[in-house]
Each structure stands twice: as structure tokens, then as C-alpha cells.
XYZ file of C-alpha atoms in Angstrom:
589
model
C 2.524 62.111 -87.139
C 2.156 58.448 -85.942
C 2.095 57.910 -82.234
C 3.855 55.182 -80.289
C 1.705 52.651 -78.522
C 3.208 51.381 -75.282
C 2.640 47.708 -74.447
C 1.460 48.074 -70.847
C -0.494 45.579 -68.808
C -4.178 46.397 -68.420
C -4.887 47.723 -64.942
C -6.368 45.310 -62.435
C -10.043 45.714 -61.932
C -11.115 46.861 -58.484
C -12.959 43.576 -57.943
C -9.851 41.568 -58.733
C -7.722 43.770 -56.495
C -10.194 43.320 -53.658
C -10.177 39.566 -54.143
C -6.359 39.446 -53.941
C -6.305 41.604 -50.816
C -9.039 39.498 -49.236
C -7.152 36.294 -49.981
C -3.956 37.726 -48.484
C -5.783 38.887 -45.365
C -7.476 35.509 -45.079
C -4.285 33.456 -45.085
C -2.058 35.918 -43.233
C -2.959 34.449 -39.787
C -2.142 31.003 -41.183
C 1.317 32.206 -42.197
C 1.859 33.805 -38.795
C 0.840 30.617 -37.037
C 3.192 28.666 -39.280
C 6.024 31.012 -38.337
C 5.387 30.609 -34.601
C 5.179 26.829 -34.953
C 8.313 26.575 -37.075
C 10.388 28.721 -34.721
C 9.246 26.804 -31.667
C 9.758 23.367 -33.195
C 13.205 24.367 -34.416
C 14.151 25.483 -30.912
C 12.902 22.212 -29.391
C 14.730 20.180 -32.047
C 17.952 22.071 -31.346
C 17.568 21.733 -27.564
C 16.834 18.014 -27.548
C 19.008 16.770 -30.374
C 21.981 19.137 -30.717
C 22.781 20.296 -27.179
C 23.813 18.745 -23.891
C 21.722 21.108 -21.818
C 20.348 19.017 -18.937
C 16.654 18.223 -19.174
C 16.086 19.149 -15.550
C 18.397 20.156 -12.699
C 21.527 17.981 -12.348
C 21.902 16.490 -8.908
C 18.163 16.685 -8.257
C 16.261 15.327 -11.225
C 16.698 15.183 -15.004
C 15.470 13.188 -17.966
C 17.849 11.120 -20.059
C 18.488 11.497 -23.767
C 18.329 8.514 -26.112
C 20.687 7.822 -28.999
C 19.193 7.089 -32.402
C 21.654 4.658 -33.947
C 19.274 1.903 -35.073
C 20.269 0.292 -38.393
C 16.661 0.516 -39.586
C 16.090 4.115 -38.491
C 15.421 5.392 -42.028
C 12.805 2.705 -42.596
C 11.221 3.421 -39.226
C 11.057 7.132 -39.971
C 9.382 6.423 -43.291
C 6.825 4.182 -41.608
C 6.047 6.871 -39.024
C 5.481 9.387 -41.832
C 2.987 7.001 -43.456
C 1.189 6.355 -40.152
C 1.076 10.095 -39.430
C -0.364 10.772 -42.877
C -3.046 8.160 -42.289
C -3.974 9.613 -38.899
C -4.037 13.150 -40.291
C -6.183 12.091 -43.250
C -8.624 10.304 -40.957
C -8.976 13.279 -38.612
C -9.406 15.872 -41.365
C -11.849 13.724 -43.335
C -14.108 13.179 -40.349
C -13.866 16.854 -39.376
C -15.642 17.764 -42.622
C -18.742 15.767 -41.790
C -19.000 15.276 -38.054
C -21.178 18.368 -37.509
C -23.869 16.953 -39.793
C -23.763 13.432 -38.346
C -26.200 12.118 -35.760
C -25.120 11.992 -32.087
C -24.799 8.211 -32.311
C -22.519 8.414 -35.328
C -20.494 11.170 -33.689
C -19.963 8.906 -30.691
C -18.844 6.112 -33.017
C -16.363 8.460 -34.690
C -14.924 9.385 -31.289
C -14.567 5.701 -30.447
C -12.717 5.250 -33.729
C -10.481 8.183 -32.796
C -9.541 6.437 -29.546
C -8.682 3.283 -31.495
C -6.613 5.252 -34.035
C -4.867 7.172 -31.255
C -3.933 3.951 -29.478
C -2.539 2.579 -32.722
C -0.486 5.733 -33.240
C 1.003 5.524 -29.738
C 1.882 1.839 -30.065
C 3.471 2.198 -33.491
C 5.369 5.349 -32.517
C 6.790 3.594 -29.469
C 7.616 0.382 -31.314
C 9.458 2.274 -34.076
C 11.437 4.424 -31.611
C 15.065 3.780 -30.567
C 15.359 0.443 -28.759
C 15.310 1.741 -25.150
C 12.053 3.625 -25.820
C 10.148 0.741 -27.425
C 7.421 -1.232 -25.708
C 10.124 -3.637 -24.575
C 10.836 -1.200 -21.737
C 7.525 -2.164 -20.112
C 8.597 -5.506 -18.553
C 11.594 -3.827 -16.894
C 9.461 -0.939 -15.610
C 6.666 -3.135 -14.263
C 8.483 -6.265 -13.114
C 11.378 -4.885 -11.095
C 10.450 -3.208 -7.792
C 12.848 -0.284 -8.221
C 10.456 1.451 -10.617
C 7.248 1.048 -8.633
C 6.902 -2.326 -6.882
C 3.161 -2.750 -7.439
C 3.529 -5.949 -9.450
C 6.130 -7.449 -7.113
C 4.023 -6.939 -3.997
C 0.760 -8.044 -5.628
C 2.257 -11.154 -7.217
C 4.882 -12.334 -4.745
C 4.790 -10.574 -1.356
C 1.009 -10.340 -0.821
C -0.806 -12.395 -3.457
C -3.987 -12.744 -1.352
C -6.201 -9.657 -1.602
C -7.927 -10.024 1.765
C -4.836 -10.153 3.996
C -3.141 -7.536 1.825
C -5.924 -4.980 2.376
C -6.287 -5.787 6.078
C -2.603 -5.030 6.625
C -2.300 -2.145 4.193
C -2.627 0.560 6.863
C 0.319 -0.948 8.724
C 2.291 -1.208 5.467
C 1.702 2.478 4.674
C 2.525 3.475 8.245
C 6.023 2.113 7.621
C 6.907 5.557 6.286
C 7.979 4.797 2.713
C 8.099 8.114 0.836
C 8.289 6.720 -2.690
C 5.653 4.364 -4.136
C 4.009 2.166 -1.521
C 3.850 4.700 1.283
C 2.413 7.514 -0.816
C -0.266 5.546 -2.700
C -3.592 3.976 -1.781
C -4.002 0.265 -2.629
C -5.744 0.716 -5.994
C -2.774 0.066 -8.279
C -1.899 -3.090 -6.353
C -5.492 -4.273 -6.781
C -5.186 -3.787 -10.550
C -2.309 -6.272 -10.648
C -4.181 -8.601 -8.308
C -7.133 -8.542 -10.716
C -5.019 -9.096 -13.822
C -3.172 -11.954 -12.129
C -6.433 -13.621 -11.119
C -7.816 -13.245 -14.640
C -4.731 -14.787 -16.261
C -4.648 -17.645 -13.756
C -8.334 -18.383 -14.207
C -8.600 -18.067 -17.992
C -5.800 -19.789 -19.936
C -7.266 -18.470 -23.184
C -6.644 -14.901 -22.009
C -3.066 -15.808 -21.161
C -2.491 -17.403 -24.560
C -4.051 -14.427 -26.329
C -1.820 -12.032 -24.428
C 1.299 -14.054 -25.233
C 0.341 -14.230 -28.911
C -0.270 -10.490 -29.315
C 2.737 -8.984 -27.551
C 5.149 -7.225 -29.949
C 8.654 -8.486 -30.638
C 10.408 -5.985 -28.380
C 8.140 -6.871 -25.445
C 8.652 -10.608 -26.004
C 12.430 -10.204 -26.197
C 12.453 -8.160 -22.996
C 10.432 -10.831 -21.189
C 12.895 -13.455 -22.341
C 15.740 -11.372 -20.934
C 13.974 -10.889 -17.606
C 13.234 -14.633 -17.466
C 16.893 -15.398 -18.021
C 18.030 -12.870 -15.396
C 15.607 -14.187 -12.760
C 16.060 -17.894 -13.429
C 18.139 -18.398 -10.266
C 16.034 -16.148 -8.014
C 13.241 -17.192 -5.623
C 10.672 -15.795 -8.055
C 11.697 -16.499 -11.673
C 9.506 -14.861 -14.272
C 6.887 -17.165 -15.799
C 4.691 -17.092 -18.897
C 1.757 -16.189 -16.673
C 3.607 -13.147 -15.417
C 4.666 -12.101 -18.905
C 0.986 -12.189 -19.897
C 0.056 -10.100 -16.842
C 2.631 -7.465 -17.711
C 1.447 -7.235 -21.325
C -2.188 -6.947 -20.251
C -1.207 -4.189 -17.813
C 0.599 -2.366 -20.615
C -2.409 -2.740 -22.921
C -4.668 -1.405 -20.175
C -2.531 1.713 -19.810
C -2.411 2.268 -23.583
C -6.160 1.747 -23.892
C -7.035 4.196 -21.129
C -4.490 6.715 -22.407
C -6.003 6.606 -25.888
C -9.565 6.587 -24.546
C -8.922 9.940 -22.845
C -9.981 11.597 -26.085
C -13.556 10.365 -25.419
C -14.277 12.398 -22.244
C -12.169 15.212 -23.703
C -14.470 15.336 -26.740
C -17.662 15.253 -24.684
C -16.319 17.970 -22.383
C -15.352 20.228 -25.285
C -18.566 19.704 -27.258
C -20.511 21.277 -24.391
C -18.926 24.633 -25.247
C -18.071 24.339 -28.933
C -19.138 22.585 -32.109
C -18.637 18.901 -32.815
C -15.894 19.789 -35.299
C -13.930 21.860 -32.795
C -14.335 19.153 -30.150
C -13.208 16.502 -32.636
C -10.062 18.381 -33.623
C -9.280 19.130 -29.994
C -9.626 15.478 -28.989
C -7.499 14.429 -31.972
C -4.537 16.299 -30.481
C -4.460 14.185 -27.325
C -2.793 11.020 -28.717
C -0.082 13.317 -30.108
C 1.014 14.596 -26.674
C 4.595 13.237 -26.284
C 4.499 12.596 -22.526
C 1.696 10.065 -22.879
C 3.742 7.761 -25.112
C 7.002 8.379 -23.251
C 5.626 7.188 -19.905
C 3.823 4.073 -21.064
C 3.446 1.686 -19.164
C 3.332 3.841 -16.005
C -0.151 4.374 -14.619
C 0.375 8.130 -14.995
C -0.424 7.742 -18.706
C -3.807 6.203 -17.844
C -4.854 8.736 -15.199
C -5.990 11.446 -17.679
C -8.933 9.230 -18.614
C -10.210 9.396 -15.045
C -9.417 13.081 -14.538
C -11.205 14.136 -17.738
C -14.157 11.859 -16.975
C -14.543 13.606 -13.615
C -14.313 17.097 -15.097
C -16.661 16.196 -17.942
C -19.125 14.725 -15.462
C -19.182 17.756 -13.160
C -19.561 20.017 -16.201
C -22.684 18.106 -17.265
C -24.164 17.993 -13.767
C -23.687 21.733 -13.121
C -24.814 23.197 -16.444
C -26.937 26.335 -16.137
C -29.322 25.153 -18.838
C -29.560 21.636 -17.463
C -32.681 19.772 -18.560
C -31.956 16.535 -16.698
C -34.757 15.212 -14.533
C -34.184 14.932 -10.798
C -33.749 11.191 -11.157
C -30.973 11.653 -13.716
C -29.327 14.235 -11.471
C -29.474 11.735 -8.611
C -28.056 8.860 -10.634
C -25.426 11.070 -12.250
C -24.312 12.408 -8.870
C -24.036 8.918 -7.393
C -22.014 7.742 -10.395
C -19.723 10.774 -10.171
C -19.125 10.211 -6.467
C -18.340 6.546 -7.077
C -15.904 7.434 -9.877
C -14.225 9.997 -7.629
C -13.748 7.354 -4.929
C -12.361 4.901 -7.502
C -9.914 7.548 -8.727
C -8.743 8.397 -5.222
C -8.276 4.670 -4.616
C -5.514 4.801 -7.234
C -3.637 7.948 -6.223
C -3.933 11.167 -4.239
C -3.068 13.031 -7.451
C -6.792 13.255 -8.121
C -7.292 15.495 -5.083
C -6.684 18.638 -7.222
C -9.330 17.391 -9.674
C -11.814 17.014 -6.829
C -10.899 20.522 -5.665
C -11.592 21.882 -9.162
C -14.966 20.141 -9.146
C -15.796 21.401 -5.650
C -14.973 25.015 -6.556
C -17.028 24.840 -9.721
C -19.948 23.150 -7.983
C -19.906 25.703 -5.145
C -19.723 28.578 -7.642
C -22.611 27.171 -9.661
C -24.673 26.549 -6.539
C -24.054 30.051 -5.229
C -24.995 31.536 -8.594
C -28.268 29.617 -8.735
C -29.096 30.672 -5.166
C -28.481 34.315 -5.990
C -30.835 34.049 -8.960
C -33.482 31.876 -7.303
C -36.200 34.540 -7.533
C -37.316 33.301 -10.947
C -38.590 29.827 -11.760
C -35.450 28.837 -13.699
C -33.294 29.801 -10.731
C -35.384 27.757 -8.303
C -35.265 24.720 -10.591
C -31.482 25.071 -10.945
C -31.094 25.314 -7.165
C -33.054 22.095 -6.664
C -31.077 20.249 -9.333
C -27.761 21.408 -7.880
C -28.809 20.380 -4.381
C -29.819 16.910 -5.572
C -26.537 16.500 -7.467
C -24.471 17.666 -4.476
C -26.178 15.288 -2.052
C -25.842 12.414 -4.541
C -22.143 13.130 -5.110
C -21.403 13.133 -1.383
C -23.449 9.958 -0.904
C -21.716 8.237 -3.819
C -18.234 9.229 -2.625
C -18.623 8.560 1.092
C -20.781 5.487 0.511
C -18.178 3.932 -1.805
C -15.426 4.501 0.747
C -17.434 3.035 3.601
C -18.493 0.018 1.543
C -14.844 -0.589 0.658
C -13.980 -0.425 4.351
C -16.845 -2.726 5.310
C -16.004 -5.465 2.800
C -12.198 -5.221 2.801
C -11.241 -3.860 6.206
C -9.151 -1.027 4.744
C -9.893 2.446 6.112
C -9.218 4.733 3.154
C -9.552 7.875 5.272
C -6.668 6.746 7.463
C -4.666 5.480 4.482
C -5.013 8.811 2.651
C -3.917 10.707 5.746
C -0.820 8.547 6.123
C -0.121 8.825 2.381
C -0.143 12.610 2.655
C 2.200 12.522 5.667
C 4.639 10.263 3.822
C 4.483 12.451 0.731
C 5.259 15.551 2.787
C 8.515 13.881 3.857
C 9.616 13.104 0.303
C 11.572 16.333 -0.093
C 13.377 15.645 3.173
C 14.803 12.525 1.541
C 15.221 14.119 -1.910
C 15.828 17.858 -1.440
C 14.791 20.174 -4.259
C 15.630 23.767 -5.173
C 12.037 24.930 -5.225
C 12.718 28.308 -6.819
C 14.630 26.684 -9.682
C 11.843 24.177 -10.322
C 9.391 27.061 -10.282
C 11.163 28.272 -13.440
C 11.911 24.866 -14.972
C 8.397 23.409 -14.600
C 6.740 25.468 -17.398
C 9.594 24.659 -19.786
C 9.366 20.978 -18.930
C 5.599 21.119 -19.447
C 6.099 22.740 -22.838
C 8.358 19.919 -24.034
C 6.213 17.198 -22.469
C 2.956 18.472 -23.991
C 4.482 19.541 -27.299
C 5.186 23.079 -28.452
C 2.024 23.398 -30.606
C -0.251 22.303 -27.734
C 1.543 24.633 -25.331
C 1.348 27.535 -27.783
C -2.328 26.851 -28.483
C -3.048 26.953 -24.735
C -0.870 29.970 -24.025
C -1.941 32.206 -26.906
C -5.553 32.875 -25.808
C -4.351 33.742 -22.306
C -1.924 36.398 -23.538
C -3.203 37.617 -26.893
C 0.142 36.599 -28.426
C 0.621 38.298 -31.829
C 0.125 35.972 -34.742
C -1.961 33.502 -32.782
C -5.162 35.475 -32.351
C -7.094 32.863 -34.301
C -10.446 32.005 -32.754
C -9.745 28.625 -31.226
C -6.648 28.350 -33.433
C -8.550 26.129 -35.839
C -10.243 29.184 -37.321
C -8.092 32.227 -38.139
C -9.697 35.576 -37.840
C -10.974 36.329 -34.358
C -8.698 38.972 -32.882
C -8.760 40.171 -29.305
C -6.123 41.315 -26.873
C -5.483 39.516 -23.643
C -6.795 42.460 -21.653
C -10.080 42.736 -23.520
C -10.548 38.954 -23.406
C -10.138 38.735 -19.645
C -12.239 41.846 -19.138
C -15.121 40.206 -21.004
C -14.702 36.993 -19.018
C -14.690 38.763 -15.657
C -17.715 40.867 -16.628
C -19.697 37.765 -17.608
C -18.904 35.380 -14.752
C -22.465 35.614 -13.492
C -24.056 34.644 -16.804
C -26.263 31.570 -16.844
C -25.196 30.429 -20.277
C -23.128 27.733 -21.926
C -20.223 30.136 -22.427
C -20.426 31.404 -18.851
C -20.399 27.826 -17.533
C -17.274 27.041 -19.510
C -15.453 30.158 -18.386
C -16.248 29.515 -14.719
C -15.043 25.919 -14.970
C -11.899 27.076 -16.801
C -11.095 29.589 -14.054
C -11.534 26.923 -11.367
C -9.219 24.526 -13.217
C -6.615 27.191 -13.922
C -6.651 28.441 -10.338
C -5.997 24.999 -8.872
C -3.281 24.218 -11.405
C -1.520 27.543 -10.743
C -1.745 26.897 -7.000
C -0.229 23.440 -7.536
C 2.624 25.037 -9.474
C 3.246 27.834 -6.947
C 3.075 25.445 -3.983
C 6.201 23.615 -5.148
C 4.574 20.235 -4.494
C 5.816 18.956 -7.867
C 9.429 20.121 -7.854
C 10.683 17.797 -10.576
C 9.078 15.238 -12.859
C 6.197 17.498 -13.901
C 6.422 15.878 -17.338
C 5.099 12.719 -15.676
C 3.275 13.995 -12.611
C 1.191 16.531 -14.557
C 0.051 14.168 -17.314
C -3.346 13.866 -15.628
C -3.768 17.645 -16.093
C -2.465 17.910 -19.654
C -5.839 17.397 -21.407
C -6.815 20.739 -19.878
C -4.208 22.380 -22.116
C -6.279 21.229 -25.089
C -9.673 22.211 -23.673
C -8.939 25.581 -22.050
C -8.214 27.559 -25.259
C -11.521 26.420 -26.772
C -13.448 27.816 -23.796
C -11.453 31.023 -23.505
C -12.014 31.986 -27.160
C -15.612 30.851 -27.585
C -17.020 34.235 -26.583
C -14.627 36.039 -28.941
C -15.793 33.875 -31.815
C -19.421 34.582 -31.070
C -18.830 38.328 -30.827
C -16.500 38.759 -33.793
C -18.169 36.535 -36.351
C -21.465 37.315 -38.027
C -21.839 33.585 -38.647
C -20.348 31.070 -36.225
C -17.262 29.497 -37.687
C -17.394 26.384 -35.573
C -19.471 24.406 -38.021
C -17.865 25.674 -41.198
C -15.300 23.716 -43.170
C -13.433 26.011 -45.533
C -10.054 25.432 -47.195
C -8.667 27.979 -44.772
C -9.959 26.241 -41.644
C -8.922 22.814 -42.933
C -5.449 24.132 -43.680
C -5.223 25.600 -40.187
C -6.257 22.307 -38.582
C -3.830 20.356 -40.759
C -1.014 22.747 -39.892
C -1.438 22.414 -36.124
C -1.935 18.650 -36.209
C 1.136 18.166 -38.393
C 3.236 20.402 -36.160
C 2.120 18.460 -33.077
C 3.016 15.167 -34.761
C 6.493 16.498 -35.481
C 6.877 17.618 -31.862
C 5.699 14.201 -30.683
C 8.234 12.289 -32.802
C 11.085 14.639 -31.904
C 10.422 14.188 -28.192
C 9.414 10.521 -27.929
C 12.413 9.401 -29.955
C 14.868 11.487 -27.942
C 13.725 11.652 -24.293
C 13.554 8.636 -22.009
C 11.155 8.561 -19.081
C 13.120 5.757 -17.411
C 16.705 5.229 -16.361
C 17.754 1.586 -16.433
C 21.199 2.309 -15.041
C 22.960 2.959 -18.320
C 21.311 5.982 -19.866
C 22.998 8.137 -22.443
C 22.544 11.441 -20.730
C 24.631 14.159 -22.325
C 25.141 11.968 -25.382
């Protein structure tokens, strides 16, 4: 009797089944990350664009919303997509090869990244709604209500010598806003730019020829409004304002250079490259151009990068290099403090890390390596103090301005700020992290937060490489148990703890009750660096072969996903939130 033959599919071979399961397991973390990113970006989009929830605390401080009713908004959006695609392609292409390039070529790539990042910030701002374009800069810098640095340097005290000799008396006046709470550094920047423009007509003409249309139109409007005033705006002053704006953009973009060289001390060149590539995509940087706050991260990251190099456990610098490096670091610290007291927390981070490193080397000074490390640390410490104190005293000797006294008066004036502008400290304690999340971008915030908490779905190594899983408890247990290690990873974890501790203290102290989106910009690069350090040990322990130098389709897809998500967050925020109120904002629009 004939039998029926059923037409069934041949069973999958065990090898094929294993391959399918392996592929699913490989890309599952990528899908989880995509889900976290999508949910967070959707929430930010809804909050900023479809609600009237105040971006702050009404009656104390809030950020204004912009309307997007430009007739060319579709064209502008298309141009931003093209620019974003170009930036993404550049970053991912270089990430495939940077590990195999020479140190010189790697440095050139990082310089190119700074140039590309500056271009991204300028184009994103210039294609934004009109109030957020670069044309806002003349209003922010020229009129004294926003800061007053230009007005005083150009009109009230144009001579540097008399200005510095009388600066202590000016600060003692008790102003709690800009002049009274700042050292003279920002005024000196405008003095220097003004002198350069006055002395070199070619520089003035070049500045006038390169300013974008929105900036030129804004200068024309300011010129018209000030025509009947004692100090009408001139072409020289328009050039000064554009050069000041370019300086801020340049330093903001150049922050990725010290960020890269800090990160590469604890990770591969590829990881450092991708981490640095996120910086130009942080929304707050573009929003607050041309304020000096956007330029300060360059100095803060240079200081942290410098102290990390000077205090490495496996430091092979000669004593002469330690001496020169310490002097340079001390001079840079003095220059930073000449601009603003905001760098005091950075100096505290460096002091804690240096003291920790010095104590560790002393405790292990029985062997030859420990004795050599102790000598190097002592030389660096003495050089840093000499560079810092020497720079301050030289400034006093040549200019007659006692920075010690000025800083003390600045701190007294700042302590009275909340008497003039009361704040609900406990409310800002809750609002500050949310404001930081929007200002830095949800992907950057998530990438920083995930390694600290072991958040499900974001266990990926340094979030460029899916696969390294560890809970928050086990991660912190390993870190605490290894704080005495003299190794690259131990150095990074100690520095990370010092930075985190100071930042948490700054948050808990209530000293920045409001405006953390602007006031914490100088700390925001740490959000990019910290997760790399806090997962480096997990990567080394969980991977038979280090992933940092590998470029697989999976790792490239992960990098592309996070970069794209951060670009979306940047556009959503920069084109909706205004960092400045010109008296006619569209809050609650």
C-alpha cells in the first residue's frame, strides 16, 4: 500500500540553530539600548515641544521656549540632517582606523574632530529658529544687562592699567551678579580683543567679512538702536563681538581635545575618539554660545587631563618633565581662576586626587617603584604650587591687582546672591538632575547613569560595546576593593571618585540653585568620561579579548546608534530652549 509523503521543512542543523541564537544574543543589548534611547527621547520631545510645563521653577528661574515658525524650517531641517550624516560618517569612518594610526596621526584626527564639532555647532545654531541663531550674540555681549564685560572694557575702563589698579574697589562695591562675583579675566579678554582690532585693520576687516548674516543683521540693529547714545556701536566693536563669539565657539569645540587625551589614558584610542565625538553634540554648549560658560570646559578638562598625566602610577616622565609639567599646570590653574571662581571645584578635584596618589605612593614606598613615585609626586606638587602662587604674585607685581583679595571679595558677594534672589533649595535639589539631563542630552545622561546603577538594558561595556554585564553592587564592590592598586585602571577609578565626590557635594550644597544647565557646563565633559572609567575593569574581566580595539558590525552599530540619538536630542533641545531672555520670550508658547 503506497504511503503518503509529507512535505515538511528539513530540520535546522544544530550549527545553524547555534548561529541564529548567537546572533540574537549579540544584538539583543543593541535593541535594549535602542528602546531606552527611544523612550527617553520621546519623553524629552513631548516635554519640550508639546507641554507648557515650566523649564525651571516659576518665580525663581526658568528657561524660555522658542517657537519654530520660520518659513524655511523644512529646508533648515533637511540641511541639519545632511550635516549630521556627514559628522556621523566622519566619526564612524575614523573610529575604524584610529587604533592602528600613529600617535601623530591620532592627534591630527582629534584636531579635525574639533574643527568638525565647531562647524556642527555653528551650523546648528545658524539654522535654528531666529532667536537662537548666532545673531543673538551681539545682544548678549554688547548690552550690559547680560554680563557687562564688554561695556566696562570698551567704554567705562578702556585702559587696562587703571582698570586693574581699581578692580579691588570695584568688586568691593558689593555687586552680586557679574562684576562683583568675577575676577578680572573676562574683562581682560575684551581688552585684548579690542586692542587687537584697533591695532590690526586686517583682522577687523576679516572679522567683518566672515560674520554670518544673522550676526551682521543683529549688529545693524544694535547700531541703529544706539545711534543717539553716548556710545553708538561701531564697525570696530562689531568685529570685537564676532571675534569674541568665534573664540567661545573655538574653545567649546576644542574641548574634545583634552577630553580625548584624558580618556585615552584609561581606554583605547577608538573609545576615546567616540567619547570625544559626543561633546559637540551636548545641547547646552550650543545654546549658551556666546557666553564664556561654553568655553570653560576646555580649561576644566585641560586641568583634569593634566593632573591625570602628572599623577599616573606608572609614570615614566623624568624629573625635569614633572617639574615643567607641574609649573605649566599651576600656571593654567591660575589663568583659569583669573576668569571665574567656578574652577575652584576643579582645583579641589585635582587636590584630592593628588593627595590620594601621594598618600598611596608613600604607603608603598618600601620598593623602588614606590620610592620613585614618591619623588615624582613631590616634584610635581612643589612645581604646581610654585606655578600657581608664582603666577598670582607676578600678576599682582605687574598689574597691582591682588587676586587673593579679589577672590575673597568675589566669594563674599556670591554668598549674598541668594539674599537678593531667594531660591527654594529643596526644590532645586530635585530639579537640578532633570535640568542636567535635558542640558546634556538624554543619551549622554543615560550613558553616564547606567554604569553607576547597573540599569537593565544598558549593561554594555562602555556602551559602545554590548556584552559586558555587571550589577551596580558588584561594580562598586570591585572598585572599592581595588582603590589601592597602582595601575592604569586604579588611577582612573580614584580620579573618577574624586570628581564625583566634589560634583555631588556641589549639588547637595545648593550653591547652584537654578541655571545648572549653564553653570554646570564646565563639568559636563565628565559625564562623557566617567562611564568609560567605571566600566573599564568590567571589560577587562569579562572579555577574553579586549573589545576596545575591535571594530565589528555590532560595535559600529552601537556607536552609530548612540551618536545618532545624541544628535536628535541636541536638535530637539537647541531649537526649542533659549538660554537668553531678551524681554519678549515665548515662554509657555
